[in-house]
């Protein structure tokens, strides 16, 4: 904001407000009443009260809706790993905070059941081979009229049952990440490895060496934090303003002073009860560092974003339901003791953002006018003082 000590001469007769409305002044007011809207100060007084002069500035204001929530992960990027069949823990390769790659061994388990499963699979392979040969033999005998149709049908059923049993056992081996082809060759293992289903970070390890774990017991938790998104609560009264694709500005407590960006990709269809709100989901614009699932987020959804003329909040004064500003009307600054004149004019305001307020100024001469900024409240105090003195008389 530019601070002006010796401003140039300007003459302003009125000020135009927001939404293309104009306000006509009552010219029947007597001179004494009109003079209460003009405040005179010297250049020296201007320096003492540290009064700044500002011009309307074209800025892109962001009208936002408050939406707080947390950083979350999609369900397929959070994993809780456990053993399908239980077993004893023989090795743990990670600790919380470790980075792991997809397919990397995390925990090793052993159990006699693993050996039994492999033996059953190998037997099922042999059984299927036998039943297949028997079925083919029955088919050949039937063609030579040495076997009945019922014998062929029975042989086919037995072959199909052997195949189904093999498929079930093969699926169980695959669930334990065992190779059925190696097992079929007699290459057995008494151990299995729990492996990472994706690249990510270990968040919990809930076992120790030598512990016997039950089937489906949770042993390790891991997350892929590269797919974090925002879950934000928007109050019921604001939900009509929210649309997919809108920008979200947000901050997190561990990174003070930094504003980050996200974009809405989904709007919930259920109303939360306490408080009355709807959950919206927004994807991060980039992979920000030091972000973790569950972190509290303070967000603002940008529902209006366009360029407009603005004044700083310091330039606007609220009085009896209306906003006013002081416009530099005339000045003679050949010496620091000469006078500057400010006229109080009504201003219609619009959106606010980060200390700036939208004002609609249609007249070119007003767009280039100087307004009292920081310190303008001293002018208002002087006006009220003068107005009070007039009433006393």
CSV table of C-alpha atoms in Angstrom, one decimal:
chain,number,residue,atom,x,y,z
A,1,UNK,CA,0.0,0.0,0.0
A,2,UNK,CA,1.5,3.3,-1.1
A,3,UNK,CA,1.9,6.0,1.6
A,4,UNK,CA,1.5,9.5,0.3
A,5,UNK,CA,2.9,12.5,2.2
A,6,UNK,CA,2.4,15.2,-0.5
A,7,UNK,CA,-0.6,14.1,-2.6
A,8,UNK,CA,-1.6,15.8,-5.8
A,9,UNK,CA,-4.7,18.0,-6.2
A,10,UNK,CA,-7.9,16.0,-6.6
A,11,UNK,CA,-11.5,17.1,-6.7
A,12,UNK,CA,-14.3,14.6,-6.0
A,13,UNK,CA,-17.9,15.4,-5.7
A,14,UNK,CA,-19.5,11.9,-5.1
A,15,UNK,CA,-18.7,8.2,-4.7
A,16,UNK,CA,-20.4,5.3,-6.6
A,17,UNK,CA,-21.1,2.1,-4.7
A,18,UNK,CA,-21.5,-1.7,-5.3
A,19,UNK,CA,-24.1,-3.3,-7.6
A,20,UNK,CA,-24.3,-0.3,-9.9
A,21,UNK,CA,-26.4,1.7,-7.5
A,22,UNK,CA,-25.8,5.5,-7.2
A,23,UNK,CA,-26.7,7.7,-4.3
A,24,UNK,CA,-27.8,11.2,-4.8
A,25,UNK,CA,-26.9,13.8,-2.2
A,26,UNK,CA,-29.6,16.1,-0.8
A,27,UNK,CA,-28.5,19.5,-2.1
A,28,UNK,CA,-31.1,21.2,0.1
A,29,UNK,CA,-28.9,20.7,3.1
A,30,UNK,CA,-27.6,23.9,4.6
A,31,UNK,CA,-23.9,24.7,4.4
A,32,UNK,CA,-23.3,24.0,8.1
A,33,UNK,CA,-24.6,20.5,7.8
A,34,UNK,CA,-22.6,19.8,4.6
A,35,UNK,CA,-19.4,21.1,6.3
A,36,UNK,CA,-19.6,18.3,8.9
A,37,UNK,CA,-18.9,15.9,6.0
A,38,UNK,CA,-15.6,17.7,5.2
A,39,UNK,CA,-12.6,17.4,7.5
A,40,UNK,CA,-9.5,19.6,7.2
A,41,UNK,CA,-6.1,18.6,8.4
A,42,UNK,CA,-2.6,19.9,7.8
A,43,UNK,CA,0.3,18.0,6.3
A,44,UNK,CA,1.9,17.9,9.7
A,45,UNK,CA,-1.2,16.4,11.3
A,46,UNK,CA,-1.3,13.8,8.6
A,47,UNK,CA,2.2,12.7,9.5
A,48,UNK,CA,1.4,12.7,13.3
A,49,UNK,CA,-1.6,10.4,12.9
A,50,UNK,CA,0.2,8.3,10.3
A,51,UNK,CA,-2.6,8.7,7.8
A,52,UNK,CA,-2.1,6.7,4.6
A,53,UNK,CA,-3.7,7.6,1.2
A,54,UNK,CA,-4.7,4.7,-1.0
A,55,UNK,CA,-6.3,4.3,-4.4
A,56,UNK,CA,-8.9,1.7,-5.4
A,57,UNK,CA,-7.1,-1.4,-6.6
A,58,UNK,CA,-8.2,-4.0,-9.1
A,59,UNK,CA,-7.9,-7.3,-7.3
A,60,UNK,CA,-9.3,-10.9,-7.6
A,61,UNK,CA,-11.2,-11.4,-4.3
A,62,UNK,CA,-12.1,-14.8,-3.1
A,63,UNK,CA,-15.5,-15.1,-1.4
A,64,UNK,CA,-15.3,-18.2,0.7
A,65,UNK,CA,-17.4,-20.6,2.8
A,66,UNK,CA,-15.9,-22.1,5.9
A,67,UNK,CA,-15.4,-25.8,5.8
A,68,UNK,CA,-13.2,-27.6,8.4
A,69,UNK,CA,-12.4,-31.3,8.6
A,70,UNK,CA,-9.4,-33.6,8.3
A,71,UNK,CA,-6.9,-35.3,6.0
A,72,UNK,CA,-8.1,-38.7,5.0
A,73,UNK,CA,-7.2,-41.7,2.8
A,74,UNK,CA,-9.4,-43.7,0.4
A,75,UNK,CA,-10.2,-47.2,1.7
A,76,UNK,CA,-7.9,-48.9,-0.8
A,77,UNK,CA,-4.8,-46.9,0.4
A,78,UNK,CA,-5.1,-48.1,4.1
A,79,UNK,CA,-4.3,-51.7,4.9
A,80,UNK,CA,-4.5,-53.9,8.0
A,81,UNK,CA,-2.5,-57.1,7.5
A,82,UNK,CA,-3.1,-60.4,9.3
A,83,UNK,CA,-2.5,-64.1,8.8
A,84,UNK,CA,-5.1,-66.1,6.9
A,85,UNK,CA,-4.4,-69.3,9.0
A,86,UNK,CA,-2.6,-68.0,12.0
A,87,UNK,CA,0.9,-69.1,13.0
A,88,UNK,CA,4.0,-68.2,15.0
A,89,UNK,CA,5.9,-65.0,14.3
A,90,UNK,CA,9.5,-65.8,13.3
A,91,UNK,CA,10.6,-62.5,11.8
A,92,UNK,CA,9.5,-58.8,11.8
A,93,UNK,CA,11.2,-56.6,9.1
A,94,UNK,CA,9.7,-53.2,9.9
A,95,UNK,CA,9.0,-50.7,12.6
A,96,UNK,CA,6.4,-47.9,12.6
A,97,UNK,CA,7.5,-45.1,10.3
A,98,UNK,CA,9.3,-47.3,7.9
A,99,UNK,CA,8.8,-46.9,4.1
A,100,UNK,CA,8.0,-50.2,2.3
A,101,UNK,CA,7.6,-51.1,-1.4
A,102,UNK,CA,4.8,-53.2,-2.8
A,103,UNK,CA,5.6,-56.9,-2.4
A,104,UNK,CA,8.2,-56.4,0.3
A,105,UNK,CA,8.2,-58.9,3.2
A,106,UNK,CA,6.9,-57.4,6.5
A,107,UNK,CA,6.4,-60.3,8.8
A,108,UNK,CA,7.3,-64.0,8.6
A,109,UNK,CA,5.1,-66.7,10.1
A,110,UNK,CA,5.4,-70.5,10.4
A,111,UNK,CA,2.9,-73.2,11.2
A,112,UNK,CA,2.5,-77.0,10.5
A,113,UNK,CA,-0.7,-76.2,8.7
A,114,UNK,CA,1.3,-74.6,5.9
A,115,UNK,CA,3.1,-77.9,5.3
A,116,UNK,CA,-0.2,-79.9,5.4
A,117,UNK,CA,-1.8,-77.5,2.9
A,118,UNK,CA,1.1,-78.0,0.5
A,119,UNK,CA,1.0,-81.8,0.9
A,120,UNK,CA,-2.7,-81.8,0.3
A,121,UNK,CA,-2.2,-79.8,-2.9
A,122,UNK,CA,0.5,-82.1,-4.2
A,123,UNK,CA,-1.8,-85.1,-3.5
A,124,UNK,CA,-4.7,-83.3,-5.3
A,125,UNK,CA,-2.4,-82.8,-8.4
A,126,UNK,CA,-1.7,-86.6,-8.4
A,127,UNK,CA,-5.4,-87.4,-7.9
A,128,UNK,CA,-6.5,-85.2,-10.8
A,129,UNK,CA,-4.0,-86.9,-13.1
A,130,UNK,CA,-5.3,-90.3,-12.1
A,131,UNK,CA,-9.0,-89.3,-12.5
A,132,UNK,CA,-8.2,-87.7,-15.9
A,133,UNK,CA,-6.5,-90.9,-17.1
A,134,UNK,CA,-9.4,-93.1,-15.8
A,135,UNK,CA,-12.0,-90.9,-17.5
A,136,UNK,CA,-10.1,-91.1,-20.8
A,137,UNK,CA,-9.8,-94.9,-20.5
A,138,UNK,CA,-13.6,-95.2,-19.8
A,139,UNK,CA,-14.3,-93.2,-22.9
A,140,UNK,CA,-12.1,-95.4,-25.0
A,141,UNK,CA,-13.7,-98.6,-23.6
A,142,UNK,CA,-17.2,-97.2,-24.4
A,143,UNK,CA,-16.2,-96.6,-28.0
A,144,UNK,CA,-15.3,-100.3,-28.2
A,145,UNK,CA,-18.5,-101.2,-26.4
A,146,UNK,CA,-16.6,-102.5,-23.3
A,147,UNK,CA,-17.9,-99.8,-21.0
A,148,UNK,CA,-21.4,-98.5,-20.2
A,149,UNK,CA,-22.5,-94.9,-20.4
A,150,UNK,CA,-23.1,-94.8,-16.6
A,151,UNK,CA,-19.4,-95.9,-16.0
A,152,UNK,CA,-18.3,-93.0,-18.2
A,153,UNK,CA,-20.5,-90.5,-16.4
A,154,UNK,CA,-19.3,-91.6,-13.0
A,155,UNK,CA,-15.7,-91.3,-14.1
A,156,UNK,CA,-16.4,-87.8,-15.4
A,157,UNK,CA,-17.9,-86.7,-12.1
A,158,UNK,CA,-14.9,-88.0,-10.2
A,159,UNK,CA,-12.6,-86.2,-12.6
A,160,UNK,CA,-14.5,-82.9,-12.1
A,161,UNK,CA,-14.5,-83.3,-8.3
A,162,UNK,CA,-10.8,-83.8,-8.3
A,163,UNK,CA,-10.3,-80.7,-10.5
A,164,UNK,CA,-12.5,-78.6,-8.1
A,165,UNK,CA,-10.6,-79.8,-5.1
A,166,UNK,CA,-7.3,-78.9,-6.8
A,167,UNK,CA,-8.6,-75.4,-7.6
A,168,UNK,CA,-9.7,-74.8,-3.9
A,169,UNK,CA,-6.3,-75.8,-2.6
A,170,UNK,CA,-4.5,-73.7,-5.3
A,171,UNK,CA,-6.5,-70.7,-4.2
A,172,UNK,CA,-5.5,-71.2,-0.6
A,173,UNK,CA,-1.9,-71.4,-1.6
A,174,UNK,CA,-2.2,-68.2,-3.5
A,175,UNK,CA,-3.8,-66.5,-0.5
A,176,UNK,CA,-0.6,-67.4,1.4
A,177,UNK,CA,1.5,-66.1,-1.5
A,178,UNK,CA,2.8,-69.6,-2.2
A,179,UNK,CA,3.7,-70.8,-5.7
A,180,UNK,CA,1.5,-73.7,-6.7
A,181,UNK,CA,3.9,-74.8,-9.5
A,182,UNK,CA,6.8,-75.1,-7.0
A,183,UNK,CA,4.6,-77.0,-4.5
A,184,UNK,CA,3.5,-79.4,-7.2
A,185,UNK,CA,7.2,-80.2,-7.7
A,186,UNK,CA,7.6,-81.0,-4.0
A,187,UNK,CA,9.3,-77.7,-3.0
A,188,UNK,CA,7.6,-77.1,0.3
A,189,UNK,CA,8.1,-74.3,2.8
A,190,UNK,CA,7.1,-74.2,6.5
A,191,UNK,CA,7.0,-70.4,6.5
A,192,UNK,CA,5.0,-67.6,4.8
A,193,UNK,CA,5.6,-63.9,4.4
A,194,UNK,CA,3.1,-61.2,4.9
A,195,UNK,CA,3.9,-58.7,2.1
A,196,UNK,CA,3.1,-55.0,1.5
A,197,UNK,CA,0.1,-54.7,-0.9
A,198,UNK,CA,1.3,-51.2,-2.1
A,199,UNK,CA,4.0,-48.7,-1.6
A,200,UNK,CA,3.5,-46.9,1.7
A,201,UNK,CA,4.4,-46.3,5.3
A,202,UNK,CA,4.1,-48.6,8.4
A,203,UNK,CA,1.9,-47.0,11.0
A,204,UNK,CA,1.5,-49.9,13.5
A,205,UNK,CA,3.1,-53.2,14.4
A,206,UNK,CA,1.0,-55.1,16.9
A,207,UNK,CA,3.0,-58.3,17.5
A,208,UNK,CA,6.5,-59.6,18.5
A,209,UNK,CA,8.9,-62.5,17.7
A,210,UNK,CA,7.6,-65.8,19.0
A,211,UNK,CA,4.0,-64.7,19.4
A,212,UNK,CA,1.3,-67.1,18.2
A,213,UNK,CA,-1.3,-65.2,16.2
A,214,UNK,CA,-4.8,-66.3,15.5
A,215,UNK,CA,-6.3,-66.4,12.0
A,216,UNK,CA,-7.3,-63.0,10.8
A,217,UNK,CA,-5.6,-61.3,13.8
A,218,UNK,CA,-4.4,-57.8,12.8
A,219,UNK,CA,-0.6,-57.6,12.9
A,220,UNK,CA,0.4,-54.5,10.9
A,221,UNK,CA,-1.2,-51.3,9.6
A,222,UNK,CA,0.1,-49.3,6.7
A,223,UNK,CA,-0.9,-46.4,4.6
A,224,UNK,CA,-0.1,-44.7,1.3
A,225,UNK,CA,0.0,-41.0,2.1
A,226,UNK,CA,0.5,-40.0,-1.5
A,227,UNK,CA,-3.3,-40.3,-2.0
A,228,UNK,CA,-4.4,-38.0,0.9
A,229,UNK,CA,-7.6,-36.0,0.3
A,230,UNK,CA,-9.7,-33.6,2.4
A,231,UNK,CA,-13.0,-34.6,4.1
A,232,UNK,CA,-14.6,-31.2,5.0
A,233,UNK,CA,-17.9,-30.4,6.7
A,234,UNK,CA,-20.0,-27.7,5.0
A,235,UNK,CA,-22.9,-26.3,7.0
A,236,UNK,CA,-26.4,-27.0,5.7
A,237,UNK,CA,-27.0,-23.3,5.0
A,238,UNK,CA,-24.0,-23.1,2.7
A,239,UNK,CA,-24.3,-26.4,0.8
A,240,UNK,CA,-26.2,-24.8,-2.2
A,241,UNK,CA,-23.1,-22.7,-2.9
A,242,UNK,CA,-20.8,-25.7,-3.2
A,243,UNK,CA,-20.0,-27.2,-6.6
A,244,UNK,CA,-17.6,-29.9,-7.9
A,245,UNK,CA,-14.4,-28.3,-9.2
A,246,UNK,CA,-14.4,-25.4,-6.8
A,247,UNK,CA,-11.0,-24.4,-5.2
A,248,UNK,CA,-10.4,-25.1,-1.5
A,249,UNK,CA,-7.8,-23.1,0.5
A,250,UNK,CA,-6.7,-24.9,3.6
A,251,UNK,CA,-4.2,-24.8,6.4
A,252,UNK,CA,-2.9,-27.4,8.9
A,253,UNK,CA,-1.6,-26.7,12.4
A,254,UNK,CA,1.9,-28.1,11.9
A,255,UNK,CA,2.6,-25.7,8.9
A,256,UNK,CA,1.6,-22.3,10.3
A,257,UNK,CA,1.2,-19.4,7.9
A,258,UNK,CA,1.1,-21.6,4.7
A,259,UNK,CA,-2.0,-21.8,2.6
A,260,UNK,CA,-2.4,-24.9,0.5
A,261,UNK,CA,-4.8,-25.8,-2.3
A,262,UNK,CA,-7.3,-28.5,-3.2
A,263,UNK,CA,-10.2,-29.1,-5.6
A,264,UNK,CA,-13.6,-30.5,-4.8
A,265,UNK,CA,-14.3,-33.8,-6.6
A,266,UNK,CA,-17.3,-35.1,-4.7
A,267,UNK,CA,-20.1,-33.8,-2.6
A,268,UNK,CA,-21.8,-36.0,0.0
A,269,UNK,CA,-25.5,-36.9,-0.4
A,270,UNK,CA,-26.2,-37.5,3.3
A,271,UNK,CA,-26.8,-34.9,6.0
A,272,UNK,CA,-24.7,-35.2,9.2
A,273,UNK,CA,-26.7,-34.6,12.4
A,274,UNK,CA,-24.2,-32.9,14.7
A,275,UNK,CA,-23.7,-30.4,13.4
A,276,UNK,CA,-26.1,-30.1,10.5
A,277,UNK,CA,-23.6,-30.4,7.6
A,278,UNK,CA,-22.6,-32.3,4.5
A,279,UNK,CA,-19.2,-33.9,3.9
A,280,UNK,CA,-17.4,-32.8,0.8
A,281,UNK,CA,-14.2,-34.4,-0.6
A,282,UNK,CA,-11.4,-32.5,-2.2
A,283,UNK,CA,-8.1,-33.7,-3.8
A,284,UNK,CA,-4.8,-32.0,-3.0
A,285,UNK,CA,-3.3,-30.0,-5.8
A,286,UNK,CA,0.1,-31.5,-5.0
A,287,UNK,CA,1.8,-33.9,-2.6
A,288,UNK,CA,2.5,-31.5,0.3
A,289,UNK,CA,5.2,-32.6,2.8
A,290,UNK,CA,4.5,-33.4,6.4
A,291,UNK,CA,0.9,-34.3,5.8
A,292,UNK,CA,-0.6,-37.3,7.7
A,293,UNK,CA,-4.0,-39.0,7.8
A,294,UNK,CA,-6.3,-37.7,10.5
A,295,UNK,CA,-4.7,-34.2,10.7
A,296,UNK,CA,-7.2,-31.4,11.5
A,297,UNK,CA,-7.7,-29.0,8.6
A,298,UNK,CA,-9.2,-25.5,8.5
A,299,UNK,CA,-10.6,-24.9,5.0
A,300,UNK,CA,-12.3,-22.3,2.9
A,301,UNK,CA,-14.2,-23.1,-0.3
A,302,UNK,CA,-13.9,-20.4,-2.9
A,303,UNK,CA,-17.5,-19.8,-4.2
A,304,UNK,CA,-16.8,-16.5,-5.9
A,305,UNK,CA,-13.6,-15.5,-7.7
A,306,UNK,CA,-13.4,-12.5,-10.1
A,307,UNK,CA,-11.6,-9.2,-10.4
A,308,UNK,CA,-13.1,-6.1,-8.9
A,309,UNK,CA,-12.2,-2.7,-7.5
A,310,UNK,CA,-11.2,-2.8,-3.9
A,311,UNK,CA,-10.3,-0.7,-0.9
A,312,UNK,CA,-8.5,-1.9,2.2
A,313,UNK,CA,-10.8,-2.5,5.3
A,314,UNK,CA,-8.9,0.4,7.0
A,315,UNK,CA,-10.5,2.8,4.5
A,316,UNK,CA,-14.1,1.9,5.4
A,317,UNK,CA,-16.0,3.1,8.4
A,318,UNK,CA,-19.3,1.6,9.6
A,319,UNK,CA,-22.0,4.0,10.9
A,320,UNK,CA,-25.7,3.4,11.4
A,321,UNK,CA,-25.9,0.4,9.0
A,322,UNK,CA,-23.9,2.1,6.2
A,323,UNK,CA,-20.2,2.2,5.1
A,324,UNK,CA,-18.4,5.4,4.5
A,325,UNK,CA,-14.9,6.4,3.3
A,326,UNK,CA,-13.0,9.7,3.2
A,327,UNK,CA,-12.0,11.0,-0.2
A,328,UNK,CA,-9.3,13.6,-0.6
A,329,UNK,CA,-11.2,16.5,-2.1
A,330,UNK,CA,-8.5,19.2,-2.3
A,331,UNK,CA,-5.0,19.9,-1.1
A,332,UNK,CA,-2.5,22.7,-1.0
A,333,UNK,CA,0.8,21.2,0.1
A,334,UNK,CA,3.3,23.9,-0.8
A,335,UNK,CA,4.3,23.7,2.9
A,336,UNK,CA,3.6,21.1,5.5
A,337,UNK,CA,1.4,23.5,7.4
A,338,UNK,CA,-1.1,23.9,4.6
A,339,UNK,CA,-4.5,22.1,4.6
A,340,UNK,CA,-5.9,18.9,3.1
A,341,UNK,CA,-9.7,18.5,2.8
A,342,UNK,CA,-11.4,15.1,3.1
A,343,UNK,CA,-15.1,14.6,2.3
A,344,UNK,CA,-17.0,11.7,3.8
A,345,UNK,CA,-18.9,9.7,1.1
A,346,UNK,CA,-21.1,6.6,1.4
A,347,UNK,CA,-19.6,3.4,-0.1
A,348,UNK,CA,-21.5,0.2,-1.0
A,349,UNK,CA,-19.4,-2.9,-0.4
A,350,UNK,CA,-19.3,-6.4,-1.7
A,351,UNK,CA,-17.1,-9.4,-1.0
A,352,UNK,CA,-14.3,-9.3,1.5
A,353,UNK,CA,-11.0,-11.3,1.4
A,354,UNK,CA,-7.8,-11.0,3.5
A,355,UNK,CA,-8.3,-7.4,4.5
A,356,UNK,CA,-9.7,-6.1,1.2
A,357,UNK,CA,-13.3,-5.1,0.4
A,358,UNK,CA,-15.0,-5.0,-3.0
A,359,UNK,CA,-16.4,-1.6,-4.0
A,360,UNK,CA,-18.0,-0.9,-7.4
A,361,UNK,CA,-16.7,2.4,-8.8
A,362,UNK,CA,-18.1,3.3,-12.2
A,363,UNK,CA,-16.7,6.8,-12.7
A,364,UNK,CA,-13.2,7.0,-14.0
A,365,UNK,CA,-12.3,10.0,-11.8
A,366,UNK,CA,-13.2,8.1,-8.7
A,367,UNK,CA,-11.2,5.0,-9.7
A,368,UNK,CA,-8.2,7.3,-9.8
A,369,UNK,CA,-9.1,9.1,-6.5
A,370,UNK,CA,-7.2,9.1,-3.3
A,371,UNK,CA,-8.9,7.7,-0.2
A,372,UNK,CA,-7.9,7.8,3.4
A,373,UNK,CA,-6.7,4.4,4.4
A,374,UNK,CA,-5.0,3.5,7.6
A,375,UNK,CA,-5.8,6.2,10.2
A,376,UNK,CA,-9.1,7.2,8.6
A,377,UNK,CA,-10.8,6.6,12.0
A,378,UNK,CA,-9.1,9.8,13.2
A,379,UNK,CA,-11.0,11.7,10.6
A,380,UNK,CA,-14.2,10.1,11.6
A,381,UNK,CA,-13.6,10.9,15.3
A,382,UNK,CA,-12.9,14.6,14.3
A,383,UNK,CA,-16.2,14.7,12.3
A,384,UNK,CA,-18.2,13.4,15.2
A,385,UNK,CA,-16.5,15.8,17.6
A,386,UNK,CA,-17.3,18.7,15.3
A,387,UNK,CA,-20.9,17.4,14.9
A,388,UNK,CA,-21.3,17.2,18.6
A,389,UNK,CA,-20.1,20.8,19.1
A,390,UNK,CA,-22.6,22.0,16.5
A,391,UNK,CA,-25.4,20.4,18.4
A,392,UNK,CA,-24.2,22.0,21.7
A,393,UNK,CA,-24.6,25.3,20.0
